[in-house]
mmCIF file of C-alpha atoms in Angstrom:
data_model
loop_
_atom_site.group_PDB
_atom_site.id
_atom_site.type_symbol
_atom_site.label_atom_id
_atom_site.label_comp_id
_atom_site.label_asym_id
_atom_site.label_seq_id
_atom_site.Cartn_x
_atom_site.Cartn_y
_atom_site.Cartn_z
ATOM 1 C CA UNK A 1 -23.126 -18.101 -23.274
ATOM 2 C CA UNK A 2 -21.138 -17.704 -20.234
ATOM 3 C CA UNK A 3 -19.811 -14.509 -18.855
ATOM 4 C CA UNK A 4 -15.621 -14.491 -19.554
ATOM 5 C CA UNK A 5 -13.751 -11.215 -17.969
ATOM 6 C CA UNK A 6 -14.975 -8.754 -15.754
ATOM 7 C CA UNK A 7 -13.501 -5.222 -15.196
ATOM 8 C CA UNK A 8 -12.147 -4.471 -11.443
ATOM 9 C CA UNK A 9 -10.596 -0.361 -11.714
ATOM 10 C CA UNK A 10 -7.799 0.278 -10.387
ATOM 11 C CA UNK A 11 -5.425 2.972 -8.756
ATOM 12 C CA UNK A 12 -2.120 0.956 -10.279
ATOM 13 C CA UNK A 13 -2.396 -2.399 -12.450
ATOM 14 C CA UNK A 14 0.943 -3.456 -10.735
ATOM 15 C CA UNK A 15 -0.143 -3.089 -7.368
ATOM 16 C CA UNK A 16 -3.002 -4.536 -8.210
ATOM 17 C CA UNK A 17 -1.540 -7.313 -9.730
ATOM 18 C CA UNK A 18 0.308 -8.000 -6.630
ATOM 19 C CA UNK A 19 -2.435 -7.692 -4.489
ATOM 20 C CA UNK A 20 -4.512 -10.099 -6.297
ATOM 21 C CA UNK A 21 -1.782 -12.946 -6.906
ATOM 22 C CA UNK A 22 -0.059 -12.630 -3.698
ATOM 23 C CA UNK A 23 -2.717 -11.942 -1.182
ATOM 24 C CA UNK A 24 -5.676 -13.288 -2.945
ATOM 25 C CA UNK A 25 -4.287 -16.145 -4.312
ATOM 26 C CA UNK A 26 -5.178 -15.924 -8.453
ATOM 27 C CA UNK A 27 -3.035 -16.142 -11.074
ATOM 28 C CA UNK A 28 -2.135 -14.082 -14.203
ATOM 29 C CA UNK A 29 -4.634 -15.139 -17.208
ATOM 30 C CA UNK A 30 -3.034 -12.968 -19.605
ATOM 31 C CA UNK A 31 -0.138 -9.743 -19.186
ATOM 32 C CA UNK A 32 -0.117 -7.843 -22.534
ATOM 33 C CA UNK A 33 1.751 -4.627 -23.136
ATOM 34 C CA UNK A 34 -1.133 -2.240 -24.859
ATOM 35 C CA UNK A 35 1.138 1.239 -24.885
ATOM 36 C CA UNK A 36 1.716 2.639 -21.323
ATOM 37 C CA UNK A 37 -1.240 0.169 -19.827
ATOM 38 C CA UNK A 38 -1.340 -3.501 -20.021
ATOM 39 C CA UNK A 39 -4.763 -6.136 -20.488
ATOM 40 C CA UNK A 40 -3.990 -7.585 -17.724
ATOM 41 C CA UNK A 41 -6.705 -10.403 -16.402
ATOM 42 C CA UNK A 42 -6.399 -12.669 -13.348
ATOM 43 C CA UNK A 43 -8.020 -15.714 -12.397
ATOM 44 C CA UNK A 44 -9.115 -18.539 -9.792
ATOM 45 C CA UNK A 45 -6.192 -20.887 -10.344
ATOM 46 C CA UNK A 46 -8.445 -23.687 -9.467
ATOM 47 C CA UNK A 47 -10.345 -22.352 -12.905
ATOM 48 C CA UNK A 48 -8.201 -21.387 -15.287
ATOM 49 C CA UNK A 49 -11.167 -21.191 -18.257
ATOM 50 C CA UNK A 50 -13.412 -19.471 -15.662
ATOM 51 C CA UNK A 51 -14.299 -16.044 -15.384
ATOM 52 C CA UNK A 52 -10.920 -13.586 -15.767
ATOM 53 C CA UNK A 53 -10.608 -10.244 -13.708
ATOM 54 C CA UNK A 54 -9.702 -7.529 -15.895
ATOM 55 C CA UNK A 55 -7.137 -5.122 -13.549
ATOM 56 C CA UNK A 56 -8.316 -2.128 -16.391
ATOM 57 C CA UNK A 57 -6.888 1.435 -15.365
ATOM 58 C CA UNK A 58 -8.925 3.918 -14.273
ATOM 59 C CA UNK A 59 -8.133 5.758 -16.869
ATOM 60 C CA UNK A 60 -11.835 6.954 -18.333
ATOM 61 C CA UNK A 61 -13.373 10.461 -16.715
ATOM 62 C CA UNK A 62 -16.634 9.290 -15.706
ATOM 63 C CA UNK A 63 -14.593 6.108 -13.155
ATOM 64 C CA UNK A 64 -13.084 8.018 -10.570
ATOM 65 C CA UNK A 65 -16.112 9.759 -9.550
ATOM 66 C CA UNK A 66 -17.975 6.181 -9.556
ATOM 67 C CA UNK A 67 -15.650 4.619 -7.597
ATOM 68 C CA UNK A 68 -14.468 7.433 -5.563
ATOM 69 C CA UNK A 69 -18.000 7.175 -4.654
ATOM 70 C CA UNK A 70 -18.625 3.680 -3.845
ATOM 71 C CA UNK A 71 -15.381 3.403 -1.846
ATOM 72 C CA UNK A 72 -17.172 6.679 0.216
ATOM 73 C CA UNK A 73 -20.617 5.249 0.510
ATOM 74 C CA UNK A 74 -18.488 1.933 1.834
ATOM 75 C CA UNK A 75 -19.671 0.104 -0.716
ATOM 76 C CA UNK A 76 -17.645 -2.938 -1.922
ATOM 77 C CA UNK A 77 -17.357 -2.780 -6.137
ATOM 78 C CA UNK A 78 -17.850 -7.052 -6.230
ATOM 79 C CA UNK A 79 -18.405 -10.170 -3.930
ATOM 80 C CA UNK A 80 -15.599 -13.028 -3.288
ATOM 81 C CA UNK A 81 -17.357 -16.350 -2.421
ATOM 82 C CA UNK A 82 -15.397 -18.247 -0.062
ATOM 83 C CA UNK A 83 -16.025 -21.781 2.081
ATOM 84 C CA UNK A 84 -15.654 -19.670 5.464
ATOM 85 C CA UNK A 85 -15.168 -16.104 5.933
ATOM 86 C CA UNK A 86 -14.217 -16.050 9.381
ATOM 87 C CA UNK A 87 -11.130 -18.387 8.169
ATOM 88 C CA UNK A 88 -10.462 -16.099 5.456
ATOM 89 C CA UNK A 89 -10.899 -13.076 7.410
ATOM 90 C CA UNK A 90 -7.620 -14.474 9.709
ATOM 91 C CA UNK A 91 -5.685 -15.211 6.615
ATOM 92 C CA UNK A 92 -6.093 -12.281 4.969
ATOM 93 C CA UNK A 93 -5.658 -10.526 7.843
ATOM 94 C CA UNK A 94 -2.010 -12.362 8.729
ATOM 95 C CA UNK A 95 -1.210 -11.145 5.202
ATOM 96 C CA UNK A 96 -1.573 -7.434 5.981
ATOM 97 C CA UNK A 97 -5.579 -6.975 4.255
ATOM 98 C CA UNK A 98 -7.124 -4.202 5.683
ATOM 99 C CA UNK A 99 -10.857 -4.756 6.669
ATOM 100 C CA UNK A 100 -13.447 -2.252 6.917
ATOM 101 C CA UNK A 101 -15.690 -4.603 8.599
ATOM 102 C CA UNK A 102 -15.146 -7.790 10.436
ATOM 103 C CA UNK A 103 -17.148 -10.829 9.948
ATOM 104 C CA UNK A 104 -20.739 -10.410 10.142
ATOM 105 C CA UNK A 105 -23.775 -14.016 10.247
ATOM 106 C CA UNK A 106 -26.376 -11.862 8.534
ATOM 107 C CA UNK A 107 -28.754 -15.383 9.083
ATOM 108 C CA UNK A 108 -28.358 -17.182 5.685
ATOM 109 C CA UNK A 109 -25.093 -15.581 4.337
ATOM 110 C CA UNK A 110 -21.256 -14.640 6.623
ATOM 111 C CA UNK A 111 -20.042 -11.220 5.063
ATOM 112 C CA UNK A 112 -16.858 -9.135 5.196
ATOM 113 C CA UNK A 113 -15.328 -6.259 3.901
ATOM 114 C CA UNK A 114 -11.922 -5.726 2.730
ATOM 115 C CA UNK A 115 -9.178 -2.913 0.705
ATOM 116 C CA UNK A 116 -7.695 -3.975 -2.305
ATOM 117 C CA UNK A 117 -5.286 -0.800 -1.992
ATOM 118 C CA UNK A 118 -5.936 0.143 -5.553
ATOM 119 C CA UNK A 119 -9.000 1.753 -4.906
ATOM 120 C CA UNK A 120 -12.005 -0.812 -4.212
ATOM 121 C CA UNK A 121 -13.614 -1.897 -1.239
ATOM 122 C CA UNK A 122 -14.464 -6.173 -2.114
ATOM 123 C CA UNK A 123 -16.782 -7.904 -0.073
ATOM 124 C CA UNK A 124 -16.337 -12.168 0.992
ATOM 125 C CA UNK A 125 -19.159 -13.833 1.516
ATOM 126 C CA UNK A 126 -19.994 -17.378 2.328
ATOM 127 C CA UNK A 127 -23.203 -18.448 2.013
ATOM 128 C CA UNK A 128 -25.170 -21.255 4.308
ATOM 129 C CA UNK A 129 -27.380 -24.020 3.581
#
């Protein structure tokens, strides 16, 4: 058993989308019309049978309130792993990302907190050792 898409809400799927592809660096897993939303899933392109990112609309009553909430609490809705967040943090950064908080060496793990613009705070973090 192996855990194949996970939901990410968001704001607009085709923002998202481009926010995703073009400043995170996946690509489209699958872009089907489903009325006036699409299933539209990204993923790692260094993975392409690994875990897909669902882009779902936040389109059921009990979501915005969640992540209305989480985004106010500063809480980011899922973790990135990356090699080096510092390095990231730069790129990302040159690319227009808005952080709400710069890297921080917690001691066994480098963390860093980001916008997607569609609603989410995400969170990169590297881990040592």
């Amino acid at each position: 058993m192996k855990i194949q898409t996970v939901s990410v809400f968001v704001d607009d799927q085709q923002r998202a989308l481009e926010f995703y592809t073009e400043k995170l660096g996946f690509t489209v897993a699958a872009d089907v019309p489903m009325g006036e939303f699409r299933w539209l899933t990204v993923v790692d392109p260094a993975s392409r049978n690994g875990t897909q990112l669902s882009l779902e609309p936040k389109g059921h009553p009990a979501v915005s309130p969640f992540t209305d909430a989480l985004l106010e609490d500063g809480i980011p809705f899922f973790v990135l792993g990356v090699d080096d967040v510092p390095a990231e943090y730069e790129r990302l950064q040159g690319l227009g990302v808005e952080f709400t908080q710069a890297p921080i060496d917690h001691g066994p793990v480098v963390t860093a907190v980001f916008s997607d613009t569609v609603g989410n705070l995400l969170q990169l973090a590297a881990y040592k050792g």
